[in-house]
Structures are given as C-alpha cells and as structure tokens.
Coordinates of C-alpha atoms in Angstrom, one line a residue:
M12 CA 18.2 -5.2 28.2
L13 CA 16.5 -1.9 29.4
N14 CA 19.7 0.0 28.8
T15 CA 20.0 -1.5 25.3
K16 CA 16.4 -0.3 24.4
W17 CA 17.0 3.2 25.7
G18 CA 20.3 3.2 23.8
L19 CA 18.7 2.2 20.5
G20 CA 15.7 4.6 21.1
A21 CA 18.3 7.5 21.5
L22 CA 20.2 6.4 18.5
C23 CA 17.1 6.4 16.4
S24 CA 16.0 9.8 17.8
V25 CA 19.3 11.4 16.9
F26 CA 19.2 9.9 13.4
V27 CA 15.7 11.3 13.0
V28 CA 16.7 14.9 14.1
V29 CA 20.0 14.9 12.0
S30 CA 17.9 13.6 8.9
I31 CA 15.3 16.3 9.5
V32 CA 18.1 18.8 9.2
L33 CA 20.1 17.3 6.3
F34 CA 17.4 15.6 4.1
R35 CA 15.9 17.5 1.2
D36 CA 12.2 18.6 1.2
G37 CA 9.7 16.1 -0.2
P38 CA 6.5 16.9 -2.3
F39 CA 4.4 18.0 0.8
I40 CA 4.8 21.1 2.8
R41 CA 2.1 20.6 5.4
P42 CA 2.0 20.4 8.3
H43 CA 5.8 21.2 7.9
P44 CA 8.4 20.0 5.4
A45 CA 10.5 18.9 8.4
F46 CA 7.6 16.4 9.3
W47 CA 7.9 14.6 6.1
R48 CA 11.7 14.7 6.3
G49 CA 11.3 12.9 9.5
V50 CA 9.0 10.4 7.8
L51 CA 11.7 9.7 5.2
A52 CA 14.1 9.2 8.2
L53 CA 11.8 6.6 9.8
N54 CA 11.7 4.8 6.3
V55 CA 15.6 4.7 6.4
L56 CA 15.6 3.2 9.9
Y57 CA 13.0 0.6 9.0
E58 CA 14.9 -0.3 6.0
M59 CA 18.1 -0.7 8.1
F60 CA 16.2 -3.0 10.5
L61 CA 15.0 -5.1 7.5
V62 CA 18.6 -5.3 6.1
F63 CA 19.7 -6.6 9.6
L64 CA 16.9 -9.0 9.7
L65 CA 17.7 -10.3 6.2
F66 CA 21.1 -11.6 7.2
Q67 CA 19.5 -13.6 10.2
S68 CA 18.4 -17.2 10.2
K69 CA 14.6 -17.7 10.4
Q70 CA 15.0 -19.1 14.0
S71 CA 17.2 -15.9 15.0
G72 CA 14.6 -13.6 13.3
R73 CA 11.7 -15.0 15.4
Q74 CA 13.8 -14.7 18.6
Y75 CA 14.6 -11.1 17.7
M76 CA 10.9 -10.2 17.9
R77 CA 11.2 -11.1 21.6
F78 CA 13.2 -7.9 21.9
F79 CA 10.1 -5.8 21.3
D80 CA 7.8 -8.2 23.1
P81 CA 8.8 -11.1 25.4
N82 CA 5.5 -12.9 24.5
L83 CA 6.5 -13.3 20.9
G84 CA 8.7 -16.0 19.4
V85 CA 6.1 -18.8 19.8
V86 CA 4.2 -20.7 17.1
L87 CA 0.9 -19.0 16.2
P88 CA -2.3 -20.9 16.4
E89 CA -3.8 -21.4 12.8
R90 CA -7.1 -19.8 12.2
S91 CA -9.3 -20.5 9.1
Y92 CA -12.3 -18.5 8.2
G93 CA -13.6 -21.1 5.8
D94 CA -14.8 -23.7 8.1
N95 CA -18.7 -23.2 7.9
C96 CA -19.6 -21.4 4.7
A97 CA -23.3 -21.7 4.7
L98 CA -24.8 -18.2 4.0
T99 CA -26.7 -17.7 7.4
L100 CA -27.1 -14.7 9.5
N101 CA -25.4 -16.3 12.4
N102 CA -22.3 -17.2 10.2
V103 CA -22.2 -13.7 8.8
W104 CA -22.3 -12.3 12.4
D105 CA -19.5 -14.6 13.6
G106 CA -17.4 -13.5 10.7
I107 CA -17.5 -9.8 11.9
D108 CA -14.6 -8.9 14.1
I109 CA -12.1 -6.2 14.7
F110 CA -10.5 -6.9 11.3
V111 CA -13.9 -5.7 9.6
L112 CA -12.9 -2.1 11.0
A113 CA -9.4 -2.7 9.9
H114 CA -10.5 -3.5 6.3
S115 CA -12.5 -0.3 6.1
L116 CA -9.8 1.9 7.7
G117 CA -7.1 0.3 5.5
W118 CA -9.1 1.1 2.3
F119 CA -9.8 4.6 3.5
G120 CA -6.1 5.1 3.7
K121 CA -5.4 3.4 0.3
A122 CA -8.0 5.7 -1.3
L123 CA -6.1 8.8 0.1
I124 CA -3.0 7.2 -1.5
I125 CA -4.4 6.1 -4.9
R126 CA -6.8 8.9 -5.3
N127 CA -8.6 7.2 -8.2
H128 CA -12.0 5.4 -7.8
T129 CA -11.5 3.0 -10.7
M130 CA -8.0 1.9 -9.5
C131 CA -9.1 1.5 -5.9
W132 CA -11.8 -0.9 -7.0
I133 CA -9.3 -2.8 -9.5
M134 CA -6.8 -3.3 -6.4
S135 CA -9.7 -4.3 -4.1
I136 CA -10.7 -7.1 -6.5
T137 CA -7.3 -8.1 -7.4
F138 CA -6.5 -8.4 -3.6
E139 CA -9.4 -10.9 -3.1
L140 CA -8.1 -12.9 -6.1
M141 CA -4.8 -12.9 -4.6
E142 CA -6.3 -14.4 -1.3
Y143 CA -7.9 -17.2 -3.4
S144 CA -4.5 -17.9 -5.0
L145 CA -2.6 -17.9 -1.7
A146 CA -5.0 -19.7 0.5
H147 CA -3.0 -22.9 0.3
Q148 CA 0.0 -21.0 1.9
L149 CA -1.8 -18.7 4.5
P150 CA -4.8 -20.3 6.3
N151 CA -6.4 -17.0 7.2
F152 CA -6.8 -16.4 3.4
N153 CA -9.2 -19.4 3.4
E154 CA -12.5 -17.5 3.7
C155 CA -15.9 -18.3 2.6
W156 CA -17.1 -16.8 -0.7
W157 CA -19.5 -14.3 1.1
D158 CA -16.6 -13.3 3.3
H159 CA -14.7 -12.4 0.3
W160 CA -17.3 -10.7 -1.6
I161 CA -20.0 -9.5 0.7
L162 CA -18.1 -8.7 3.8
D163 CA -14.9 -7.6 2.3
V164 CA -15.4 -6.2 -1.2
F165 CA -18.9 -4.8 -1.2
T166 CA -19.2 -3.9 2.4
C167 CA -15.8 -3.0 4.2
N168 CA -13.8 -2.1 1.1
W169 CA -16.6 -0.3 -0.3
L170 CA -17.1 1.9 2.8
G171 CA -13.4 2.7 3.0
I172 CA -13.1 3.5 -0.7
Y173 CA -16.4 5.6 -0.6
V174 CA -15.4 7.6 2.4
G175 CA -11.8 8.1 1.2
M176 CA -12.9 9.3 -2.0
K177 CA -15.2 11.7 -0.6
W178 CA -12.4 13.1 1.4
C179 CA -10.3 13.5 -2.0
E180 CA -13.2 15.3 -3.5
H181 CA -13.5 17.5 -0.5
F182 CA -9.8 18.5 -0.8
K183 CA -10.2 18.9 -4.6
M184 CA -13.0 21.3 -4.3
K185 CA -11.6 23.2 -1.3
T186 CA -10.5 26.8 -1.8
Y187 CA -7.1 27.1 -0.4
T188 CA -6.3 30.5 1.0
W189 CA -3.2 30.7 3.3
H190 CA -2.9 33.7 5.5
G191 CA -0.4 33.9 8.2
I192 CA -1.9 33.6 11.7
R193 CA -0.9 37.1 12.7
E194 CA -2.9 38.6 9.9
I195 CA -6.2 36.9 11.2
P196 CA -7.9 39.3 13.7
S197 CA -10.2 36.8 15.6
L198 CA -9.3 34.0 17.9
R199 CA -11.6 31.6 16.2
G200 CA -9.9 32.4 12.8
K201 CA -6.5 31.9 14.4
L202 CA -7.5 28.5 15.7
S203 CA -9.2 27.6 12.3
R204 CA -5.9 28.6 10.7
A205 CA -3.9 26.5 13.1
G206 CA -6.1 23.4 12.4
A207 CA -5.8 24.0 8.6
Q208 CA -2.1 23.6 8.9
F209 CA -2.7 19.9 9.2
T210 CA -4.6 19.8 6.0
P211 CA -3.0 19.7 2.5
H212 CA -1.6 22.9 1.1
D213 CA -3.0 21.9 -2.3
W214 CA -4.5 18.7 -3.8
T215 CA -3.5 16.8 -6.9
V216 CA -5.9 14.5 -8.6
Y217 CA -4.3 11.3 -9.8
K218 CA -5.6 10.6 -13.4
W219 CA -4.2 7.1 -14.3
A220 CA -4.4 6.7 -18.0
P221 CA -2.8 3.2 -18.8
T222 CA -3.9 3.2 -22.5
R223 CA -2.4 6.4 -23.5
R224 CA 1.0 5.0 -24.2
F225 CA 3.0 1.7 -23.2
K226 CA 5.0 3.7 -20.5
S227 CA 1.8 4.6 -18.9
L228 CA 0.6 1.0 -18.8
A229 CA 3.9 -0.2 -17.5
G230 CA 3.8 2.4 -14.9
F231 CA 0.2 1.6 -13.9
V232 CA 1.1 -2.2 -13.6
L233 CA 4.2 -1.5 -11.5
F234 CA 2.2 0.8 -9.3
A235 CA -0.5 -2.0 -8.7
V236 CA 2.4 -4.5 -8.2
L237 CA 3.9 -2.3 -5.5
I238 CA 0.5 -1.9 -3.8
M239 CA 0.1 -5.7 -3.8
L240 CA 3.5 -6.1 -2.2
A241 CA 2.5 -3.8 0.4
E242 CA -0.6 -5.7 1.2
L243 CA 0.8 -9.2 1.1
N244 CA 4.2 -8.8 2.6
V245 CA 2.6 -8.0 6.1
F246 CA 0.7 -11.3 6.0
Y247 CA 3.8 -13.3 5.1
L248 CA 6.0 -11.6 7.6
K249 CA 3.7 -12.0 10.5
S250 CA 3.2 -15.6 9.6
L251 CA 6.9 -16.3 9.2
L252 CA 8.1 -14.3 12.3
W253 CA 5.1 -15.5 14.4
V254 CA 3.6 -12.2 15.2
P255 CA -0.3 -12.1 15.9
P256 CA -2.3 -10.0 13.5
E257 CA -3.5 -7.8 16.3
H258 CA -0.1 -7.1 17.7
P259 CA 1.1 -3.5 17.9
L260 CA 4.1 -4.4 15.8
V261 CA 1.8 -5.2 12.8
I262 CA -0.3 -2.0 13.6
A263 CA 2.9 0.0 13.7
R264 CA 4.2 -1.3 10.3
L265 CA 0.9 -0.6 8.6
S266 CA 0.7 2.9 10.1
L267 CA 4.3 3.6 9.1
L268 CA 3.9 2.3 5.6
F269 CA 0.7 4.6 5.3
L270 CA 2.9 7.6 6.0
F271 CA 5.7 6.4 3.7
S272 CA 3.2 5.8 0.9
L273 CA 1.6 9.2 0.9
P274 CA 4.7 11.2 -0.4
S275 CA 5.9 8.2 -2.3
A276 CA 2.7 8.0 -4.4
R277 CA 2.9 11.7 -5.2
E278 CA 6.3 11.4 -6.4
Y279 CA 5.6 8.3 -8.4
Y280 CA 2.7 10.1 -10.0
E281 CA 4.7 13.1 -10.9
Y282 CA 7.2 10.9 -12.6
Y283 CA 4.4 8.8 -14.2
S284 CA 2.4 11.7 -15.6
N285 CA 5.0 14.6 -16.2
P286 CA 7.3 14.1 -19.1
R287 CA 9.6 16.7 -17.8
C288 CA 10.2 14.8 -14.7
K289 CA 13.3 12.5 -15.2
R290 CA 13.6 10.7 -12.0
M291 CA 11.6 9.6 -8.9
G292 CA 12.0 11.3 -5.5
A293 CA 13.8 9.9 -2.5
H294 CA 10.5 8.9 -0.7
C295 CA 9.6 6.8 -3.7
W296 CA 12.9 4.9 -4.1
M297 CA 13.1 4.4 -0.4
L298 CA 9.7 2.7 -0.3
I299 CA 10.3 0.5 -3.2
V300 CA 13.7 -0.6 -1.8
T301 CA 11.8 -1.3 1.6
L302 CA 9.1 -3.3 -0.1
L303 CA 11.8 -5.4 -1.9
T304 CA 13.8 -6.0 1.1
E305 CA 10.7 -7.4 2.8
L306 CA 10.0 -9.6 -0.2
L307 CA 13.7 -10.9 0.1
I308 CA 13.1 -11.7 3.8
I309 CA 10.0 -13.6 3.0
V310 CA 11.6 -15.6 0.2
K311 CA 14.5 -16.5 2.5
F312 CA 12.5 -17.5 5.5
A313 CA 9.8 -19.2 3.5
R314 CA 12.2 -22.2 2.6
G315 CA 10.6 -25.2 4.0
E316 CA 7.5 -23.5 5.2
F317 CA 5.2 -23.6 2.2
T318 CA 5.7 -27.1 0.6
E319 CA 2.3 -27.3 -1.0
P320 CA 2.6 -26.4 -4.7
F321 CA 0.3 -23.9 -6.2
P322 CA -3.1 -25.3 -7.4
R323 CA -3.4 -25.9 -11.2
Y324 CA -6.3 -23.5 -11.5
V325 CA -4.3 -20.7 -9.9
V326 CA -1.4 -21.0 -12.4
V327 CA -3.8 -21.3 -15.2
F328 CA -5.8 -18.3 -14.2
W329 CA -2.8 -15.9 -13.7
S330 CA -1.2 -17.2 -16.9
V331 CA -4.4 -16.2 -18.9
V332 CA -4.3 -12.9 -17.2
A333 CA -0.7 -12.3 -18.1
S334 CA -1.5 -13.5 -21.7
L335 CA -4.4 -11.1 -22.0
L336 CA -2.4 -8.2 -20.6
A337 CA 0.4 -9.0 -23.1
A338 CA -2.0 -9.3 -26.0
F339 CA -3.8 -6.0 -25.1
S340 CA -0.3 -4.2 -25.0
V341 CA 0.5 -5.5 -28.5
W342 CA -2.8 -4.6 -29.9
Q343 CA -3.1 -1.2 -28.2
F344 CA 0.5 0.0 -28.8
V345 CA 1.6 -1.9 -32.0
L346 CA -1.1 -3.3 -34.3
K347 CA -3.7 -0.6 -33.5
K348 CA -1.2 2.1 -34.6
R349 CA -0.2 0.4 -37.8
F350 CA -3.7 -0.4 -38.8
G351 CA -4.7 3.1 -38.2
K352 CA -1.8 4.3 -40.4
G353 CA -2.9 2.0 -43.1
L354 CA -6.4 3.2 -42.9
R355 CA -5.4 6.8 -43.1
K356 CA -3.2 6.2 -46.1
H357 CA -6.1 4.3 -47.8
K358 CA -8.4 7.2 -47.3
T359 CA -6.0 9.8 -48.7
R360 CA -5.8 8.0 -51.8

C-alpha cells in the first residue's frame, strides 16, 4: 500500500510538472503563470479521480476513501442542529463551533471570487433557503431559525463578505507599479517587491448586470447555479462517502475548489461581459465539468439513500420562484421593449 501511494504521488507530480510546461497561460500572471497552470493540472487530476469514482459502486466508493485514511469507510453519526430552538444565550453559545469560523472564511473566499456585494448577499440568502429545502435529506441542514439567519447570514456570512469586499476595494484602489527587483536600491524595497509578487498584477471589478439583456440574465443565473453546485456538492459527497465534515479531505476539496474558482470566475466574467470574447477559457470549462461530474456521482450514489419526498411547500416555493423569474424575463426582454416601441411611435405621430 505504501509503494502504491508513493507511486501515485510520483505520477501526479510528473503530470503537474508536464502540464506546467505544456498548458497555456490562464488569466492571472501573479505569483507566476506557471502556478496557475499547475492549478489547472490539479483540476484535471481531480476530475480524473472523480471519473474513476463515478464508475464504482457506492460501497466500493466508500471503501476507496480508506486509501486516504484507514479510519474512513464507516457510517457517520447523524447530527442535527435543530433539536432545541429556543432563542437563549446558552443555546446560541452551544451553536458556536469551529464551523462558525469556516462559514466566515468560506464567504471571505467567495467574496474574492464573486467580487460583487449584491451578488454575495443573494447567494448567501439563497444557500440558507437551499438548506431549508434539503433539510429532509441532510440532517445537518436542519438548523434553528436563529442559526440560519442570526449566526449564519447576519453574523458569519456578513463578516466574511464584509472583509472580503474590503480586500476587493483595496486591490481596486491600489496603484500598481511593477519594477524589477534589481531596479530597487534598498533591501526593504526589494523585500516589499518580493511580497507584492503574491498580490494581483491588476484587479477587475465584476459588474453583473442581469437586466441588460437576456444573455446577461442567463449568464447570471448560470453563475449562481454553479456556485450553489459547488456549495451543495461537498455536503452530499461527504454524506454519501461517509467522510466527516472536519476531515482533511473535505478541507482539501474546499481549498482546491477555491483555487480552481479564482481563474475560472475571471474567465467566466470575461465571456459574460465582453462581446468580443467568443469562448470561455480552459479553467472555466474544467471547473464546470468537475462540478457536473460531482453531481453525477451524487445522483448515482444517492439511489436508495434519500427516500423521503420533497415537502410540498418546498416544491411550491421553488415553482413560484421559477415562475417569477420566467415572468420577469418575458416582461423585461419582450413585452417591455414592444411597449416601449409602441409608446415612441405614438409620441412621434
């Protein structure tokens, strides 16, 4: 087993090195384009592992997790956060754990990816609504109302979004002057320039304008769906594969997805906002394929696991949301234009 692990580690290392040499540069050049080519190589490796896992049975997939940790492959104890929902100081204090910090760090990272305050809040509230909708399948989504809205949305998520957007504002306002280290005379200046190598070369503000045209709305909704997939997939995968939430595998998956998402979001926004951009980049396509492969694994392994049907109020709620979104699209991009043309013709007569 040890030789197998060393062999696979060497195989992955060689693949990453070769990919750094052969892959094209992505949208980022700091700290170095080779770093982001390595990130793309890691995404390809993760996708190949997911494809392998997709062709395994559910029992085999759970046992393969023991390759990473012999303690895995056992049923996880169910934990619910909604047993005692009285709004008291003791209950709120008991609800604070390491995942509070994880919430804040997660939304700090998502703010750097999304780079838009309004969209961050839309996604934060949408995720809490998804937790309500899927609580019958995942017990850890069964939280108290104050856990959803006070601890999560208006405390942890707000803090992460606030700090993340402050970082975005800092990089937006920063003056970028790139001099070679040899051109800087002082040692302090050289050290400062070396540290600046790990900051962005420039900064693009993402201005999502979903009401501009139908393509913008469709791109906005697709981006939101991909974010929700990235969020929800990890909860289903760890539940189906029996991996505890605090396990390093879960942390590694979240960390890798953060790295994958940074250049992917930049490429997606370029395609979304620039009419001259005719296709998305490799990072973006690779991440979309990765999320869809995770979803296929979840659909396959979920057979026989979640037998309880969706509550009626969940079906009604999301049906209303979909209907309102469709009605808004028809009004904004069809009827409004026709009425506007009719009014202009009437005024000219």
